[in-house]
mmCIF file of C-alpha atoms in Angstrom:
data_model
loop_
_atom_site.group_PDB
_atom_site.id
_atom_site.type_symbol
_atom_site.label_atom_id
_atom_site.label_comp_id
_atom_site.label_asym_id
_atom_site.label_seq_id
_atom_site.Cartn_x
_atom_site.Cartn_y
_atom_site.Cartn_z
ATOM 1 C CA HIS A 20 1.992 62.811 27.527
ATOM 2 C CA THR A 21 5.398 64.259 28.809
ATOM 3 C CA ILE A 22 7.826 61.614 30.306
ATOM 4 C CA VAL A 23 9.105 61.860 33.731
ATOM 5 C CA ASP A 24 10.342 58.792 34.575
ATOM 6 C CA LEU A 25 11.539 55.967 31.530
ATOM 7 C CA ASN A 26 12.087 53.078 33.867
ATOM 8 C CA SER A 27 8.382 53.108 35.129
ATOM 9 C CA GLU A 28 6.316 50.111 35.314
ATOM 10 C CA PHE A 29 3.591 51.332 34.068
ATOM 11 C CA THR A 30 2.211 52.318 30.391
ATOM 12 C CA CYS A 31 0.511 55.111 29.240
ATOM 13 C CA THR A 32 -2.718 54.217 26.618
ATOM 14 C CA CYS A 33 -0.506 55.968 23.968
ATOM 15 C CA GLY A 34 1.883 52.863 24.521
ATOM 16 C CA ASN A 35 4.994 55.074 25.539
ATOM 17 C CA ARG A 36 6.252 54.240 29.332
ATOM 18 C CA GLY A 37 6.546 56.875 31.906
ATOM 19 C CA CYS A 38 4.555 59.755 31.132
ATOM 20 C CA LEU A 39 3.048 61.789 33.384
ATOM 21 C CA MET A 40 -0.478 61.224 32.253
ATOM 22 C CA GLY A 41 0.285 57.290 32.619
ATOM 23 C CA ILE A 42 1.575 56.864 35.876
ATOM 24 C CA ALA A 43 0.040 60.335 37.887
ATOM 25 C CA CYS A 44 -3.688 60.537 36.458
ATOM 26 C CA GLY A 45 -6.625 58.708 37.634
ATOM 27 C CA LEU A 46 -6.204 55.867 34.870
ATOM 28 C CA SER A 47 -3.279 54.670 36.633
ATOM 29 C CA LEU A 48 -5.295 54.319 40.073
ATOM 30 C CA PRO A 49 -6.235 50.397 39.308
ATOM 31 C CA GLN A 50 -2.527 49.450 38.236
ATOM 32 C CA ARG A 51 -1.489 51.140 41.127
ATOM 33 C CA PHE A 52 -3.217 49.827 43.857
ATOM 34 C CA LYS A 53 -2.873 46.132 42.115
ATOM 35 C CA SER A 54 0.704 46.492 41.690
ATOM 36 C CA LYS A 55 1.153 47.656 45.306
ATOM 37 C CA ILE A 56 -1.657 44.384 46.618
ATOM 38 C CA GLU A 57 0.434 41.690 44.973
ATOM 39 C CA LYS A 58 3.806 43.631 46.200
ATOM 40 C CA GLY A 59 2.559 42.721 49.840
ATOM 41 C CA VAL A 60 1.468 46.653 50.833
ATOM 42 C CA PRO A 61 -0.486 46.108 53.667
ATOM 43 C CA THR A 62 -4.074 47.703 53.460
ATOM 44 C CA LYS A 63 -6.596 48.523 55.614
ATOM 45 C CA LEU A 64 -9.235 48.430 52.374
ATOM 46 C CA PRO A 65 -11.324 45.843 52.065
ATOM 47 C CA VAL A 66 -9.086 43.641 50.006
ATOM 48 C CA GLY A 67 -10.654 39.675 48.967
ATOM 49 C CA ASP A 68 -9.260 37.040 46.699
ATOM 50 C CA ASP A 69 -12.684 38.234 44.298
ATOM 51 C CA PHE A 70 -11.644 42.157 44.443
ATOM 52 C CA ASP A 71 -12.045 44.119 41.488
ATOM 53 C CA PHE A 72 -8.742 46.001 40.743
ATOM 54 C CA THR A 73 -10.458 47.392 37.815
ATOM 55 C CA LYS A 74 -13.002 48.921 39.854
ATOM 56 C CA VAL A 75 -10.537 51.528 42.185
ATOM 57 C CA ASP A 76 -10.595 54.945 41.991
ATOM 58 C CA GLY A 77 -10.039 58.424 43.312
ATOM 59 C CA LYS A 78 -13.261 58.033 45.446
ATOM 60 C CA ILE A 79 -11.631 54.584 47.013
ATOM 61 C CA ILE A 80 -8.066 56.076 47.271
ATOM 62 C CA ARG A 81 -9.783 59.029 48.888
ATOM 63 C CA GLN A 82 -11.474 56.699 51.740
ATOM 64 C CA GLY A 83 -8.241 54.781 52.240
ATOM 65 C CA LEU A 84 -6.188 58.160 52.435
ATOM 66 C CA ASP A 85 -9.505 58.890 55.010
ATOM 67 C CA ILE A 86 -8.121 55.944 57.449
ATOM 68 C CA ASP A 87 -4.472 55.889 57.128
ATOM 69 C CA ASP A 88 -4.142 53.070 54.486
ATOM 70 C CA PRO A 89 -0.891 52.221 53.650
ATOM 71 C CA VAL A 90 -1.526 51.711 49.695
ATOM 72 C CA SER A 91 -3.491 54.602 49.326
ATOM 73 C CA LYS A 92 -1.136 57.119 50.616
ATOM 74 C CA SER A 93 1.427 55.728 48.625
ATOM 75 C CA ILE A 94 -0.195 55.618 45.621
ATOM 76 C CA VAL A 95 -1.281 59.476 46.357
ATOM 77 C CA THR A 96 2.455 60.103 47.654
ATOM 78 C CA GLU A 97 3.749 58.629 44.383
ATOM 79 C CA CYS A 98 1.556 60.330 42.313
ATOM 80 C CA ALA A 99 1.464 63.613 43.662
ATOM 81 C CA ASP A 100 5.710 63.634 43.456
ATOM 82 C CA TYR A 101 5.380 62.781 39.573
ATOM 83 C CA ILE A 102 2.627 65.670 39.077
ATOM 84 C CA GLY A 103 5.116 67.907 41.518
ATOM 85 C CA ILE A 104 8.110 66.838 38.760
ATOM 86 C CA GLY A 105 5.754 67.777 35.397
ATOM 87 C CA VAL A 106 4.725 71.449 37.156
ATOM 88 C CA TYR A 107 8.327 71.806 37.805
ATOM 89 C CA ASN A 108 9.330 70.645 34.161
ATOM 90 C CA ILE A 109 6.596 73.618 33.178
ATOM 91 C CA PHE A 110 8.123 76.249 35.565
ATOM 92 C CA GLN A 111 11.565 75.548 33.615
ATOM 93 C CA VAL A 112 10.289 76.178 30.233
ATOM 94 C CA PHE A 113 7.391 79.323 31.064
ATOM 95 C CA ASN A 114 8.279 79.857 34.049
ATOM 96 C CA PRO A 115 4.446 80.908 34.982
ATOM 97 C CA PRO A 116 3.834 83.250 38.536
ATOM 98 C CA VAL A 117 0.655 80.699 38.957
ATOM 99 C CA ILE A 118 0.131 77.184 38.177
ATOM 100 C CA ILE A 119 -3.041 75.968 38.163
ATOM 101 C CA LEU A 120 -4.229 72.282 38.622
ATOM 102 C CA GLY A 121 -7.573 70.390 38.011
ATOM 103 C CA GLY A 122 -8.832 67.287 37.157
ATOM 104 C CA GLY A 123 -10.057 64.030 39.718
ATOM 105 C CA LEU A 124 -7.144 63.625 41.917
ATOM 106 C CA MET A 125 -7.195 67.274 43.383
ATOM 107 C CA ASN A 126 -10.267 65.618 45.207
ATOM 108 C CA LEU A 127 -8.060 63.386 47.086
ATOM 109 C CA GLY A 128 -7.365 66.739 49.571
ATOM 110 C CA ASP A 129 -4.650 68.952 51.112
ATOM 111 C CA TYR A 130 -2.376 66.393 51.214
ATOM 112 C CA TYR A 131 -1.816 65.615 47.374
ATOM 113 C CA LEU A 132 -1.588 69.602 46.883
ATOM 114 C CA GLU A 133 0.291 69.728 49.477
ATOM 115 C CA ARG A 134 2.894 66.844 48.641
ATOM 116 C CA ILE A 135 3.099 68.303 45.136
ATOM 117 C CA ARG A 136 4.396 72.160 46.396
ATOM 118 C CA SER A 137 6.571 70.116 48.286
ATOM 119 C CA LYS A 138 8.076 68.256 45.532
ATOM 120 C CA PHE A 139 8.144 70.930 43.201
ATOM 121 C CA TYR A 140 10.038 73.555 45.572
ATOM 122 C CA GLU A 141 11.946 70.555 46.519
ATOM 123 C CA LEU A 142 13.540 70.725 43.176
ATOM 124 C CA ALA A 143 13.227 74.573 42.327
ATOM 125 C CA ARG A 144 14.592 75.574 45.547
ATOM 126 C CA ASP A 145 17.721 77.649 44.106
ATOM 127 C CA MET A 146 15.626 78.970 40.765
ATOM 128 C CA ILE A 147 12.651 80.215 42.089
ATOM 129 C CA PHE A 148 13.534 84.020 42.019
ATOM 130 C CA ASP A 149 9.888 85.424 41.488
ATOM 131 C CA PRO A 150 7.154 84.201 43.924
ATOM 132 C CA ILE A 151 4.815 81.226 41.877
ATOM 133 C CA ALA A 152 1.768 79.593 43.059
ATOM 134 C CA ILE A 153 0.361 76.160 42.488
ATOM 135 C CA VAL A 154 -3.225 76.283 43.188
ATOM 136 C CA ARG A 155 -6.911 73.939 42.722
ATOM 137 C CA SER A 156 -8.370 75.182 39.641
ATOM 138 C CA GLU A 157 -12.390 75.978 40.898
ATOM 139 C CA ALA A 158 -13.392 75.632 37.362
ATOM 140 C CA GLU A 159 -13.704 71.800 38.063
ATOM 141 C CA ALA A 160 -14.822 69.736 35.186
ATOM 142 C CA ASP A 161 -15.392 71.941 32.267
ATOM 143 C CA ALA A 162 -11.628 73.231 32.995
ATOM 144 C CA GLY A 163 -10.076 71.937 29.311
ATOM 145 C CA LEU A 164 -13.391 73.810 27.686
ATOM 146 C CA ILE A 165 -12.973 77.334 29.117
ATOM 147 C CA GLY A 166 -8.816 76.951 28.471
ATOM 148 C CA ALA A 167 -9.935 75.948 24.632
ATOM 149 C CA ALA A 168 -12.369 79.129 24.665
ATOM 150 C CA ALA A 169 -9.923 81.404 26.235
ATOM 151 C CA LEU A 170 -7.254 80.420 23.760
ATOM 152 C CA LEU A 171 -10.125 80.581 20.791
ATOM 153 C CA LEU A 172 -10.870 84.585 21.942
ATOM 154 C CA GLU A 173 -6.804 85.034 21.593
#
């Protein structure tokens, strides 16, 4: 629940505006998609008058990316930029050699991960003295459990 945008139009489940989770996780996709459509951003996805925005998920956004849908591309770009800001904040505090990213949005493909890296390097350009790798997790759904178990073993 690290806040990365005090002026965000999106409210997190914790009640704060601008939390990384509230603006850049899978739960934000329906609200983001609806906001773009209401603002008149054109979409190639089938959105009719009776479209249920609550059904928008990573699979639908990925389908949009695959057909070069402007709404999907805009959402993925924004989410990736915010995750890139979050990665930059982690770098500033801990300076880790590797940052491993997981979660459902990592299934959005290479564009998502490359955009995260790009935003990170844009922000950290003059501050990186040791190489840092930003990689996709291979653990998938059990990443949280594996991390918790590792902490218990320490």
